[in-house]
Amino acid sequence: MLGEILKKLYDIPVVDNLPRIHTYDITRRISKGYSPKSKFIGVLLAIIWPGLGYVYAGEILYGIGVFMMVFSGIFLGGVGLIIWFFSVIKTYYAIASYNHEELPKKYFKIYMNEKKYDRILKRNNAILESNPGNIHALMMCAEASFLMSEYQDAIRYYDRILHNDEKNIIALANKGSALYNLERYDEAMECYDKALQLKPMSSMLNYILTNKGYIYLNYKDYDNALNCYNEAERAYPSNITTWFGKGIALMAKDNYLGAIGCFNKVLSANPAY
C-alpha cells in the first residue's frame, strides 16, 4: 500500500510493493521543483528509509546533508554540503568493503525481479568462496542458473545443497524441474518421488504433482497424468499450469468438453496464456 501511494504521488518506482528509494533519486526529484511539502516528504524518506536497511551504509548522512542544503541557510547549508561529501566517501567505502554474506536478502529479490541473474551469481559465488556450504547462497545460484536456462549448472548447485541436506524439498523439486527441461524424465521423476516422500505442503505438493503430470504427458501415459493433475488440483486449486496440463490430458483421451472447461479456466485467469 505504501509503495503504491508513493508511486502515484511522487513517481517513485516500486519493487514488490516497496518504494525503491535511493537518496540520489530524491536529490534529482528535488531539483525538478516539487512543492515544499513534496520536497519535505521526499527528503524525510531519504533519511528514514536507509535506517530500515534498504540502501548502503552512509546514505543516511547523505540524506541529512541534502536536507540541510535544501531547507537551511548558508551556514547550515555549508555544513550539509560537508556531511554530504563525507557520506559519499563513506558509501563508496562501504560498497567496496561490504561483507557480501550479510547483504540483505531483499536485494536478491530486486535483482531477480529485474532479471539481473549475473549479479546474483557473482554475489553468491563470492559468499561460497569463503563459506562453500551456505545453503542460501547455493539456492540463489541454482535459481539464477535455472532462470538463465543453465540447467546443468543449476543441477550442480542443487546437488551441493542435497549433499549437505538430503531432505531439502525445494532443492529436490527444482532439481527435478531442471532435469525435466533437459528431457531427462526418469531422473526428474525420481527427484519428484523423493520430494513427495517428505510430505510437502499444499502449494509445493501441487507444483511437484503438476510437473509429474507433464512427465506422464511426455510418456503418453494420460491416465497417470490425469491422476497427478486431479491430486494437484485438490492440494492447491488455483494453478493455471495444472489446468492446462489437465486439459491436454483430457483432450488426448477425447474428452473435449472437459478439456475446453480446463482451458476456459486458464484463459479466465490469464487471457494471454
Short mmCIF file of C-alpha atoms in Angstrom, two decimals:
data_model
loop_
_atom_site.label_atom_id
_atom_site.label_comp_id
_atom_site.label_asym_id
_atom_site.label_seq_id
_atom_site.Cartn_x
_atom_site.Cartn_y
_atom_site.Cartn_z
CA MET A 1 0.00 0.00 0.00
CA LEU A 2 2.75 2.47 0.93
CA GLY A 3 4.59 1.64 -2.25
CA GLU A 4 1.57 2.26 -4.44
CA ILE A 5 0.79 5.59 -2.75
CA LEU A 6 4.36 6.80 -3.21
CA LYS A 7 4.35 5.66 -6.81
CA LYS A 8 1.23 7.72 -7.55
CA LEU A 9 2.20 10.83 -5.58
CA TYR A 10 5.92 11.09 -6.23
CA ASP A 11 6.61 8.85 -9.23
CA ILE A 12 8.89 6.61 -7.16
CA PRO A 13 9.49 3.17 -8.72
CA VAL A 14 8.16 0.20 -6.79
CA VAL A 15 9.57 -3.31 -6.38
CA ASP A 16 7.48 -5.92 -4.55
CA ASN A 17 5.22 -3.08 -3.31
CA LEU A 18 8.22 -1.43 -1.64
CA PRO A 19 9.27 2.04 -2.79
CA ARG A 20 12.70 1.70 -4.32
CA ILE A 21 14.22 4.85 -2.88
CA HIS A 22 17.81 5.99 -3.17
CA THR A 23 18.89 9.38 -1.97
CA TYR A 24 20.23 10.39 -5.36
CA ASP A 25 16.70 9.79 -6.72
CA ILE A 26 15.37 12.15 -4.07
CA THR A 27 18.01 14.76 -4.95
CA ARG A 28 17.05 14.58 -8.61
CA ARG A 29 13.37 14.98 -7.78
CA ILE A 30 14.06 18.00 -5.57
CA SER A 31 15.81 19.70 -8.49
CA LYS A 32 12.61 19.39 -10.55
CA GLY A 33 10.92 21.93 -8.28
CA TYR A 34 8.24 19.96 -6.48
CA SER A 35 6.13 21.72 -3.85
CA PRO A 36 7.73 22.28 -0.40
CA LYS A 37 5.52 19.53 1.02
CA SER A 38 6.74 17.06 -1.60
CA LYS A 39 10.32 18.10 -1.02
CA PHE A 40 9.98 17.68 2.72
CA ILE A 41 8.39 14.22 2.47
CA GLY A 42 10.88 13.12 -0.17
CA VAL A 43 13.95 14.13 1.81
CA LEU A 44 12.45 12.75 5.03
CA LEU A 45 12.06 9.40 3.29
CA ALA A 46 15.66 9.67 2.09
CA ILE A 47 16.69 9.94 5.74
CA ILE A 48 14.36 7.31 7.21
CA TRP A 49 14.43 4.58 4.56
CA PRO A 50 18.15 3.72 4.79
CA GLY A 51 17.60 3.17 8.50
CA LEU A 52 15.35 0.27 7.52
CA GLY A 53 18.28 -1.39 5.79
CA TYR A 54 17.30 -0.66 2.21
CA VAL A 55 20.32 1.25 0.92
CA TYR A 56 24.02 1.09 1.58
CA ALA A 57 25.63 2.43 4.73
CA GLY A 58 26.39 6.12 4.58
CA GLU A 59 23.30 7.23 2.74
CA ILE A 60 21.58 8.31 5.94
CA LEU A 61 24.23 11.00 6.18
CA TYR A 62 23.72 11.72 2.51
CA GLY A 63 20.01 12.33 3.13
CA ILE A 64 20.71 14.56 6.13
CA GLY A 65 23.20 16.56 4.09
CA VAL A 66 20.72 17.07 1.25
CA PHE A 67 18.03 18.04 3.75
CA MET A 68 20.25 20.71 5.32
CA MET A 69 21.32 22.09 1.94
CA VAL A 70 17.74 22.43 0.71
CA PHE A 71 15.98 23.72 3.81
CA SER A 72 18.67 25.66 5.68
CA GLY A 73 20.54 28.94 5.39
CA ILE A 74 24.09 29.48 4.16
CA PHE A 75 25.85 28.23 7.33
CA LEU A 76 23.82 25.04 7.80
CA GLY A 77 23.80 24.54 4.05
CA GLY A 78 27.60 24.53 4.10
CA VAL A 79 27.58 22.04 6.97
CA GLY A 80 25.15 19.94 4.96
CA LEU A 81 27.49 20.04 1.98
CA ILE A 82 30.36 18.75 4.15
CA ILE A 83 28.14 15.97 5.55
CA TRP A 84 27.05 15.08 2.00
CA PHE A 85 30.65 14.90 0.78
CA PHE A 86 31.68 12.73 3.75
CA SER A 87 28.71 10.42 3.23
CA VAL A 88 29.57 9.87 -0.44
CA ILE A 89 33.07 8.75 0.54
CA LYS A 90 31.65 6.56 3.31
CA THR A 91 29.11 4.99 0.94
CA TYR A 92 31.68 4.08 -1.70
CA TYR A 93 33.95 2.65 1.01
CA ALA A 94 31.04 0.61 2.37
CA ILE A 95 30.27 -0.79 -1.08
CA ALA A 96 33.91 -1.68 -1.71
CA SER A 97 34.41 -3.40 1.65
CA TYR A 98 30.92 -4.87 2.08
CA ASN A 99 30.64 -8.30 3.61
CA HIS A 100 28.58 -9.95 0.88
CA GLU A 101 27.36 -12.64 3.22
CA GLU A 102 25.45 -10.01 5.19
CA LEU A 103 23.86 -8.39 2.14
CA PRO A 104 20.11 -8.10 2.81
CA LYS A 105 18.13 -10.81 1.05
CA LYS A 106 15.75 -8.20 -0.32
CA TYR A 107 18.48 -7.14 -2.78
CA PHE A 108 18.33 -10.59 -4.33
CA LYS A 109 14.56 -10.25 -4.75
CA ILE A 110 15.14 -6.98 -6.59
CA TYR A 111 17.81 -8.49 -8.82
CA MET A 112 15.51 -11.44 -9.51
CA ASN A 113 12.63 -9.13 -10.45
CA GLU A 114 14.93 -7.14 -12.73
CA LYS A 115 16.38 -10.36 -14.22
CA LYS A 116 19.92 -9.42 -13.20
CA TYR A 117 20.88 -13.04 -12.73
CA ASP A 118 24.57 -12.41 -13.37
CA ARG A 119 24.69 -10.17 -10.27
CA ILE A 120 23.01 -12.86 -8.19
CA LEU A 121 25.62 -15.40 -9.31
CA LYS A 122 28.51 -13.03 -8.73
CA ARG A 123 27.46 -12.03 -5.20
CA ASN A 124 26.56 -15.53 -4.08
CA ASN A 125 29.64 -17.16 -5.57
CA ALA A 126 31.64 -14.62 -3.56
CA ILE A 127 29.89 -15.94 -0.45
CA LEU A 128 30.58 -19.54 -1.45
CA GLU A 129 34.30 -18.89 -1.78
CA SER A 130 34.51 -18.31 1.97
CA ASN A 131 31.56 -20.47 3.00
CA PRO A 132 31.05 -23.33 0.49
CA GLY A 133 28.17 -24.84 2.45
CA ASN A 134 25.99 -21.73 2.64
CA ILE A 135 22.55 -23.11 1.70
CA HIS A 136 21.00 -19.73 0.89
CA ALA A 137 23.86 -18.78 -1.47
CA LEU A 138 23.73 -22.18 -3.18
CA MET A 139 19.97 -21.88 -3.61
CA MET A 140 20.23 -18.39 -5.11
CA CYS A 141 22.93 -19.54 -7.54
CA ALA A 142 20.82 -22.54 -8.51
CA GLU A 143 17.73 -20.41 -9.07
CA ALA A 144 19.62 -17.82 -11.11
CA SER A 145 21.22 -20.56 -13.23
CA PHE A 146 17.82 -22.17 -13.78
CA LEU A 147 16.27 -18.87 -14.93
CA MET A 148 19.20 -18.36 -17.31
CA SER A 149 18.39 -21.83 -18.76
CA GLU A 150 21.75 -23.10 -17.50
CA TYR A 151 20.11 -26.25 -16.21
CA GLN A 152 23.25 -28.32 -15.80
CA ASP A 153 24.78 -25.59 -13.60
CA ALA A 154 21.55 -25.43 -11.61
CA ILE A 155 21.68 -29.20 -11.05
CA ARG A 156 25.25 -28.92 -9.74
CA TYR A 157 24.18 -26.29 -7.20
CA TYR A 158 21.16 -28.37 -6.14
CA ASP A 159 23.41 -31.41 -5.72
CA ARG A 160 25.67 -29.40 -3.40
CA ILE A 161 22.63 -28.47 -1.32
CA LEU A 162 21.42 -32.07 -1.19
CA HIS A 163 24.88 -33.27 -0.22
CA ASN A 164 24.50 -31.22 2.99
CA ASP A 165 20.74 -31.62 3.38
CA GLU A 166 19.30 -34.62 1.54
CA LYS A 167 15.77 -33.74 2.71
CA ASN A 168 15.74 -30.25 1.25
CA ILE A 169 12.43 -30.46 -0.57
CA ILE A 170 12.93 -27.27 -2.60
CA ALA A 171 16.26 -28.49 -3.95
CA LEU A 172 14.76 -31.89 -4.81
CA ALA A 173 11.75 -30.41 -6.59
CA ASN A 174 13.73 -27.80 -8.50
CA LYS A 175 16.42 -30.29 -9.46
CA GLY A 176 13.60 -32.37 -10.90
CA SER A 177 12.43 -29.38 -12.95
CA ALA A 178 15.97 -28.76 -14.27
CA LEU A 179 16.23 -32.42 -15.27
CA TYR A 180 12.81 -32.19 -16.93
CA ASN A 181 13.98 -29.25 -19.04
CA LEU A 182 16.96 -31.35 -20.13
CA GLU A 183 14.46 -34.10 -21.11
CA ARG A 184 15.95 -36.46 -18.51
CA TYR A 185 12.49 -37.53 -17.47
CA ASP A 186 13.34 -40.69 -15.49
CA GLU A 187 15.79 -38.80 -13.28
CA ALA A 188 13.30 -35.96 -12.87
CA MET A 189 10.61 -38.43 -11.79
CA GLU A 190 13.00 -39.88 -9.21
CA CYS A 191 13.56 -36.41 -7.71
CA TYR A 192 9.83 -35.70 -7.57
CA ASP A 193 9.11 -39.04 -5.90
CA LYS A 194 11.76 -38.36 -3.26
CA ALA A 195 10.25 -34.92 -2.65
CA LEU A 196 6.75 -36.41 -2.27
CA GLN A 197 8.04 -38.76 0.44
CA LEU A 198 8.79 -35.66 2.52
CA LYS A 199 5.05 -34.79 2.59
CA PRO A 200 5.15 -31.27 1.13
CA MET A 201 2.57 -28.61 1.92
CA SER A 202 -0.23 -27.69 -0.49
CA SER A 203 1.45 -25.32 -2.98
CA MET A 204 4.65 -27.38 -3.16
CA LEU A 205 2.60 -30.58 -3.46
CA ASN A 206 0.72 -29.03 -6.38
CA TYR A 207 4.00 -27.98 -8.02
CA ILE A 208 5.52 -31.46 -7.77
CA LEU A 209 2.39 -33.34 -8.89
CA THR A 210 1.80 -30.94 -11.79
CA ASN A 211 5.34 -31.48 -13.01
CA LYS A 212 4.96 -35.24 -12.65
CA GLY A 213 1.84 -34.91 -14.78
CA TYR A 214 3.84 -33.28 -17.55
CA ILE A 215 6.34 -36.13 -17.45
CA TYR A 216 3.49 -38.60 -17.88
CA LEU A 217 2.25 -36.50 -20.82
CA ASN A 218 5.66 -36.96 -22.43
CA TYR A 219 5.33 -40.70 -21.79
CA LYS A 220 1.79 -40.52 -23.30
CA ASP A 221 0.51 -42.08 -20.09
CA TYR A 222 -2.60 -39.93 -19.91
CA ASP A 223 -4.33 -41.83 -17.10
CA ASN A 224 -1.45 -41.29 -14.68
CA ALA A 225 -1.14 -37.71 -15.88
CA LEU A 226 -4.80 -37.10 -15.00
CA ASN A 227 -4.34 -38.72 -11.61
CA CYS A 228 -1.47 -36.33 -10.90
CA TYR A 229 -3.41 -33.27 -12.07
CA ASN A 230 -6.51 -34.20 -10.07
CA GLU A 231 -4.46 -34.69 -6.92
CA ALA A 232 -2.56 -31.47 -7.61
CA GLU A 233 -5.84 -29.58 -8.01
CA ARG A 234 -7.12 -30.92 -4.69
CA ALA A 235 -3.92 -29.78 -2.99
CA TYR A 236 -3.96 -26.28 -4.49
CA PRO A 237 -6.85 -25.47 -6.85
CA SER A 238 -5.58 -22.20 -8.38
CA ASN A 239 -2.61 -23.18 -10.54
CA ILE A 240 -3.24 -22.49 -14.23
CA THR A 241 -0.34 -24.79 -15.18
CA THR A 242 -2.27 -27.64 -13.58
CA TRP A 243 -5.44 -26.76 -15.51
CA PHE A 244 -3.53 -26.51 -18.79
CA GLY A 245 -1.84 -29.90 -18.36
CA LYS A 246 -5.11 -31.47 -17.34
CA GLY A 247 -6.75 -30.02 -20.44
CA ILE A 248 -4.08 -31.57 -22.67
CA ALA A 249 -4.51 -34.95 -20.98
CA LEU A 250 -8.31 -34.81 -21.34
CA MET A 251 -8.02 -33.81 -24.99
CA ALA A 252 -5.67 -36.77 -25.60
CA LYS A 253 -8.38 -39.03 -24.15
CA ASP A 254 -11.00 -37.45 -26.47
CA ASN A 255 -12.74 -35.72 -23.58
CA TYR A 256 -13.06 -32.44 -25.47
CA LEU A 257 -15.73 -30.86 -23.25
CA GLY A 258 -13.59 -31.48 -20.18
CA ALA A 259 -10.55 -30.09 -21.97
CA ILE A 260 -12.46 -26.95 -23.01
CA GLY A 261 -13.52 -26.45 -19.39
CA CYS A 262 -9.89 -26.59 -18.26
CA PHE A 263 -8.69 -24.22 -20.99
CA ASN A 264 -11.51 -21.78 -20.18
CA LYS A 265 -10.34 -21.70 -16.56
CA VAL A 266 -6.81 -20.95 -17.77
CA LEU A 267 -8.00 -18.11 -20.03
CA SER A 268 -10.22 -16.66 -17.31
CA ALA A 269 -7.21 -16.43 -15.01
CA ASN A 270 -4.79 -15.29 -17.72
CA PRO A 271 -6.21 -14.31 -21.13
CA ALA A 272 -2.71 -14.09 -22.61
CA TYR A 273 -1.71 -17.66 -21.65
#
